XYZ file of C-alpha atoms in Angstrom:
411
model
C 122.630 93.676 125.467
C 119.066 92.451 124.797
C 116.942 90.642 127.352
C 117.496 86.863 126.940
C 114.223 84.933 126.678
C 115.233 81.319 127.351
C 112.324 79.822 129.325
C 108.569 80.012 129.747
C 109.217 81.863 132.995
C 111.133 84.527 131.051
C 108.236 84.847 128.592
C 105.794 85.153 131.489
C 107.945 87.890 133.002
C 107.859 89.770 129.707
C 104.065 89.471 129.462
C 103.591 90.796 133.001
C 106.232 93.542 133.080
C 104.883 96.419 131.001
C 107.767 98.678 132.048
C 109.924 96.568 129.705
C 107.685 97.262 126.704
C 109.019 100.742 125.958
C 110.424 101.848 122.630
C 114.116 101.027 122.279
C 114.034 97.795 124.286
C 115.298 94.570 122.718
C 114.555 90.903 123.384
C 116.261 87.800 122.005
C 114.902 84.267 122.348
C 117.718 81.817 123.031
C 115.944 78.444 123.250
C 112.794 76.588 122.282
C 109.973 77.240 124.739
C 107.175 74.771 125.521
C 104.201 76.847 126.660
C 101.904 73.912 127.532
C 101.605 75.117 131.130
C 99.791 78.265 129.939
C 96.548 76.213 129.911
C 96.439 76.573 133.715
C 97.421 80.230 133.986
C 95.130 83.080 135.030
C 92.231 80.867 136.138
C 92.101 79.129 132.767
C 92.447 82.265 130.605
C 95.992 81.264 129.725
C 98.808 83.523 128.576
C 98.470 87.283 129.039
C 99.421 88.990 125.729
C 102.496 91.206 125.539
C 100.939 94.642 124.950
C 97.325 95.587 125.624
C 94.799 98.414 125.358
C 96.333 100.182 128.349
C 100.007 99.833 127.404
C 101.183 98.900 123.921
C 104.389 96.999 123.257
C 106.932 99.165 121.431
C 110.049 97.004 121.708
C 111.876 94.640 119.375
C 111.827 90.825 119.568
C 114.117 88.411 117.711
C 113.037 84.784 118.075
C 116.259 83.583 116.393
C 114.169 80.837 114.713
C 113.486 79.100 118.004
C 109.966 77.812 118.645
C 107.220 78.685 121.091
C 104.935 75.646 121.182
C 101.449 75.021 122.626
C 100.661 78.635 123.518
C 97.151 78.806 125.030
C 94.820 81.794 125.439
C 91.083 81.727 126.252
C 90.097 85.355 126.762
C 87.114 87.685 126.934
C 89.340 90.653 126.048
C 90.354 92.372 122.822
C 93.931 92.260 121.471
C 94.696 88.563 121.843
C 97.877 86.815 120.652
C 101.471 86.355 121.784
C 101.638 90.113 121.274
C 98.438 92.080 121.842
C 98.718 95.727 120.810
C 101.938 96.861 119.136
C 102.493 100.530 118.448
C 105.810 102.257 117.987
C 107.119 105.596 116.800
C 110.354 103.928 115.672
C 109.098 101.068 113.481
C 110.076 98.258 115.806
C 110.804 94.758 114.507
C 109.442 91.298 115.234
C 111.564 88.713 113.438
C 112.479 85.024 113.287
C 109.584 83.981 115.539
C 107.949 80.538 115.259
C 104.737 79.860 117.197
C 103.595 76.277 116.699
C 100.382 74.470 117.697
C 98.824 77.522 119.315
C 95.258 77.419 120.669
C 93.823 80.934 120.952
C 90.248 82.067 121.579
C 88.642 85.426 122.275
C 85.002 86.449 122.415
C 85.987 89.949 121.264
C 87.646 91.662 118.296
C 91.307 91.654 117.260
C 93.191 88.409 117.392
C 96.285 86.990 115.706
C 98.556 84.157 116.813
C 101.586 86.451 116.552
C 100.034 89.937 116.894
C 96.459 91.102 117.419
C 96.898 94.749 116.318
C 100.082 95.998 114.717
C 100.976 99.653 114.045
C 104.408 100.598 112.691
C 106.059 97.235 113.250
C 108.015 95.253 110.697
C 107.316 91.508 110.744
C 110.075 89.421 109.184
C 110.421 85.647 108.886
C 107.660 84.790 111.348
C 105.666 81.559 111.093
C 102.661 80.314 113.043
C 100.458 77.237 113.193
C 97.435 76.187 115.227
C 93.880 77.303 115.951
C 92.455 80.777 116.489
C 88.854 81.918 116.900
C 87.125 85.163 117.828
C 84.546 87.703 116.787
C 85.882 90.122 114.158
C 89.345 91.096 112.860
C 90.797 87.635 113.426
C 93.909 86.682 111.431
C 96.230 83.705 111.409
C 99.425 85.723 111.865
C 98.085 89.243 112.531
C 94.640 90.662 113.295
C 95.035 94.226 111.964
C 98.191 95.761 110.476
C 98.817 99.417 109.565
C 101.943 101.290 108.470
C 103.703 97.918 108.598
C 105.377 95.352 106.373
C 105.073 91.559 106.494
C 107.897 89.660 104.791
C 108.814 85.976 104.449
C 106.096 84.848 106.848
C 103.421 82.160 106.948
C 100.357 80.868 108.756
C 99.206 77.232 108.752
C 95.988 77.661 110.676
C 92.336 76.904 111.315
C 90.389 80.146 111.854
C 86.799 80.661 112.972
C 85.232 84.099 113.311
C 82.129 86.146 112.707
C 83.540 88.345 109.922
C 86.646 90.177 108.703
C 89.007 87.241 108.978
C 92.066 86.276 106.952
C 94.602 83.472 106.784
C 97.606 85.780 107.208
C 95.969 89.050 108.311
C 92.342 90.030 108.868
C 92.702 93.675 107.782
C 95.790 95.099 106.135
C 96.038 98.853 105.677
C 99.212 100.680 104.622
C 102.355 98.673 103.918
C 103.709 95.720 101.965
C 103.233 91.955 102.087
C 105.978 90.000 100.329
C 106.942 86.314 99.958
C 104.331 85.086 102.428
C 101.719 82.330 102.364
C 98.863 80.597 104.163
C 97.588 77.037 104.425
C 94.525 75.894 106.346
C 90.787 76.351 106.782
C 88.957 79.636 107.344
C 85.296 79.912 108.325
C 83.207 83.066 108.683
C 79.913 82.508 110.491
C 78.081 85.774 109.745
C 75.620 85.614 106.831
C 77.817 87.770 104.598
C 81.092 87.194 106.396
C 84.136 88.871 104.829
C 86.969 86.339 104.734
C 90.019 85.754 102.551
C 92.680 83.101 102.222
C 95.512 85.632 102.617
C 93.593 88.655 103.956
C 90.018 89.538 104.761
C 90.385 93.183 103.726
C 93.129 95.334 102.224
C 91.840 98.859 102.638
C 94.486 101.339 101.467
C 95.740 102.381 98.052
C 99.163 102.411 99.755
C 99.067 98.622 100.214
C 101.094 96.278 98.011
C 101.163 92.481 97.899
C 103.683 90.519 95.840
C 104.988 86.959 95.483
C 102.498 85.579 97.990
C 99.959 82.778 97.896
C 97.106 81.117 99.743
C 96.191 77.451 99.802
C 93.620 78.029 102.540
C 90.061 76.802 102.084
C 87.536 79.577 102.739
C 83.890 79.147 103.768
C 82.112 82.500 104.070
C 79.184 84.345 102.536
C 81.470 87.010 101.082
C 84.671 85.014 100.956
C 87.546 84.921 98.478
C 90.500 82.674 97.823
C 93.041 85.491 98.229
C 91.470 88.751 99.491
C 87.745 89.446 99.933
C 87.771 93.259 99.730
C 90.851 94.829 98.225
C 92.519 98.143 97.412
C 96.142 98.808 96.440
C 98.137 96.538 94.147
C 98.514 92.765 93.987
C 101.065 91.279 91.635
C 102.627 87.852 91.112
C 100.362 86.038 93.562
C 97.881 83.172 93.552
C 95.101 81.394 95.405
C 94.621 77.641 95.241
C 92.289 76.810 98.118
C 88.626 75.945 97.695
C 86.059 78.695 98.292
C 82.373 78.339 99.134
C 79.746 80.941 99.993
C 76.759 82.640 98.436
C 78.692 85.696 97.161
C 82.193 84.247 97.146
C 84.958 84.560 94.532
C 88.014 82.569 93.589
C 90.597 85.332 94.004
C 89.201 88.740 95.092
C 85.559 89.442 95.777
C 85.344 93.206 95.366
C 87.354 96.430 95.465
C 89.367 98.926 93.441
C 92.769 97.231 93.374
C 95.078 96.553 90.462
C 95.814 92.830 90.037
C 98.728 91.825 87.800
C 100.184 88.434 86.803
C 98.165 86.394 89.276
C 95.853 83.387 89.177
C 93.125 81.422 90.919
C 93.022 77.622 90.686
C 90.746 76.392 93.484
C 87.140 75.289 93.206
C 84.491 77.963 93.812
C 80.865 77.321 94.726
C 77.870 79.357 95.853
C 74.511 80.622 94.618
C 75.923 83.922 93.359
C 79.623 83.040 93.366
C 82.088 84.037 90.641
C 85.177 82.261 89.353
C 87.744 85.048 89.899
C 85.881 88.122 91.231
C 82.452 89.643 91.743
C 83.796 93.085 90.889
C 83.798 95.151 87.716
C 85.896 97.873 89.400
C 89.127 95.920 89.769
C 91.851 96.514 87.187
C 93.040 93.054 86.146
C 95.827 92.261 83.688
C 97.504 89.024 82.591
C 95.720 87.051 85.312
C 94.007 83.666 85.008
C 91.403 81.353 86.485
C 91.135 77.599 85.983
C 87.975 76.661 84.091
C 88.305 72.972 84.974
C 87.947 73.599 88.708
C 84.704 75.564 88.577
C 81.692 75.768 86.297
C 81.073 79.400 87.241
C 81.343 82.488 85.065
C 83.287 85.625 85.906
C 82.676 89.372 85.917
C 86.185 90.553 85.096
C 89.006 90.668 82.570
C 90.654 87.631 84.121
C 91.589 85.089 81.460
C 89.966 81.660 81.292
C 92.373 78.723 81.001
C 92.155 74.953 81.394
C 94.263 73.089 83.936
C 96.337 71.677 81.085
C 97.086 75.160 79.751
C 97.910 76.433 83.250
C 100.531 73.686 83.476
C 102.285 74.974 80.328
C 105.057 77.553 80.615
C 104.173 79.376 77.391
C 100.686 80.219 78.687
C 102.333 82.611 81.099
C 105.524 83.660 79.331
C 103.452 84.730 76.346
C 101.674 87.090 78.755
C 104.958 88.520 80.040
C 105.336 86.571 83.311
C 108.920 86.384 84.611
C 110.148 82.810 85.082
C 113.749 83.882 85.571
C 113.467 85.900 88.770
C 109.892 85.488 90.042
C 108.046 82.311 89.109
C 108.878 78.591 88.853
C 106.966 75.920 86.935
C 107.735 72.327 87.936
C 105.364 69.437 87.181
C 106.336 67.700 90.448
C 105.070 70.498 92.735
C 101.896 72.540 93.164
C 99.982 70.254 90.782
C 101.994 71.706 87.929
C 100.821 75.303 88.427
C 103.317 78.192 88.711
C 104.727 78.812 92.177
C 107.685 80.408 93.985
C 111.096 79.224 95.138
C 110.230 79.861 98.816
C 107.024 77.775 98.691
C 106.535 74.883 101.105
C 105.470 72.399 98.422
C 106.691 68.819 98.732
C 107.438 67.394 95.257
C 105.779 64.138 94.217
C 107.121 61.051 92.523
C 106.416 60.664 88.810
C 106.893 57.439 86.872
C 109.229 58.158 83.931
C 108.556 57.166 80.357
C 110.403 54.102 79.084
C 110.885 50.539 80.282
C 114.481 50.683 81.538
C 116.049 48.595 78.771
C 119.033 49.646 76.684
C 116.738 50.183 73.708
C 114.043 51.962 75.731
C 115.713 53.578 78.762
C 113.764 55.385 81.453
C 113.394 59.039 80.391
C 114.388 61.320 83.298
C 112.821 64.688 82.499
C 112.108 66.275 85.882
C 112.531 66.178 89.651
C 109.521 63.865 89.995
C 111.317 61.256 87.878
C 114.445 61.528 90.053
C 112.317 61.022 93.168
C 110.773 57.917 91.570
C 114.221 56.421 91.006
C 115.300 57.182 94.585
C 112.161 55.506 95.984
C 112.146 52.428 93.714
C 115.193 50.289 94.399
C 113.881 47.663 91.965
C 114.803 50.067 89.192
C 118.467 50.163 90.243
C 119.460 46.690 89.026
C 120.691 46.464 85.429
C 118.421 49.247 84.192
C 119.100 52.072 81.781
C 118.285 55.763 82.321
C 118.578 58.787 80.066
C 118.190 62.380 81.242
C 116.281 64.344 78.607
C 116.055 67.838 80.099
C 117.693 70.193 82.578
C 116.297 69.509 86.081
C 115.754 72.157 88.744
C 115.941 70.211 92.021
C 115.178 73.242 94.212
C 112.127 71.672 95.887
C 114.078 68.583 96.932
C 114.835 70.684 100.038
C 111.248 70.014 101.200
C 111.463 66.209 100.931
C 111.546 63.968 104.016
C 110.847 66.814 106.466
C 113.801 68.809 105.212
C 116.230 65.890 104.799
C 116.080 66.175 101.032
C 116.321 63.581 98.279
C 117.192 60.032 99.308
C 120.392 58.986 97.471
C 120.003 56.609 94.546
C 121.773 53.517 95.786
C 122.230 52.632 99.487
C 124.071 50.016 101.522
């Protein structure tokens, strides 16, 4: 019999009633909540986070895929987000939570749109978007996470901070990150700011990241497209945002991690920047960087490849990458680079070969060609088409804001 969170008033009650934060309590969101009125709360400081330095939140919250929109916080305190400090002895769960168009600011450390500081909490299927800024340990989804897992989650955010900032999480310690991604812009203002597209720092050998990606642009003195400072293991992941900063790197700046079957494909610039990593202490295998997107050199065993070669399946299968269960390569999405089935990419139209006559029919070889037909009704009249390959239409689910492929032929 969980508490039913159906209105902004219910959410306010939860934020102000710390006796309900105890371990073993359960909350279930039952409707979308517009939090626009939080801009006027607490003399302009906005929403008061659920869990703080005095009393941590140790309960369980299921958003049931409903939204919380326009959450506002403008604080001079630490631990800023929908949830502030989470700590549990029972590994509590936050799941199915969507926080959209948030606007969160703190002048202190520890901020995340979902959670500022997370200890022993599982985060599952949680997605955030908006703006967040603060001093240090500022993340899009989570500020700091320890003894915790993050699965099937995303952050589409603009982040500004002094240092130790990350698109998904600022600092990740022990746990696993799986099937998660970030999109947006990340800026570190300190001279040698540590910032990463997915994470600023991963600090434990007991940390694992798999099947995750970042398309966030990173501007920071010590920035990286995926993780700036990294321990543990990263496998089957990629960065594709642009990175700039004096000591920046395309994928991982420095650390002792093992990186397997991953790639970097964004542009990298900076006086002392490197294409994939600054480090000679990372263990890197079967991982690539795109030579066409940067003129920089690299300090590692990462493999140089042109954009054209990174759009070819055999480049990766010859290195042992799994395109049956892990990766997908489709010319119509992700600029032709490998990606994942859960990715948010919207496929693009591609003009097929051929002229549409009986002697020279249009050659339909991929999803992009199918999209072209659906969008070009002039091609429907007395034209000829020939499918030349199997077509995986998985990413059609992302067309037209989730409506899918427009049928070929309409009233």
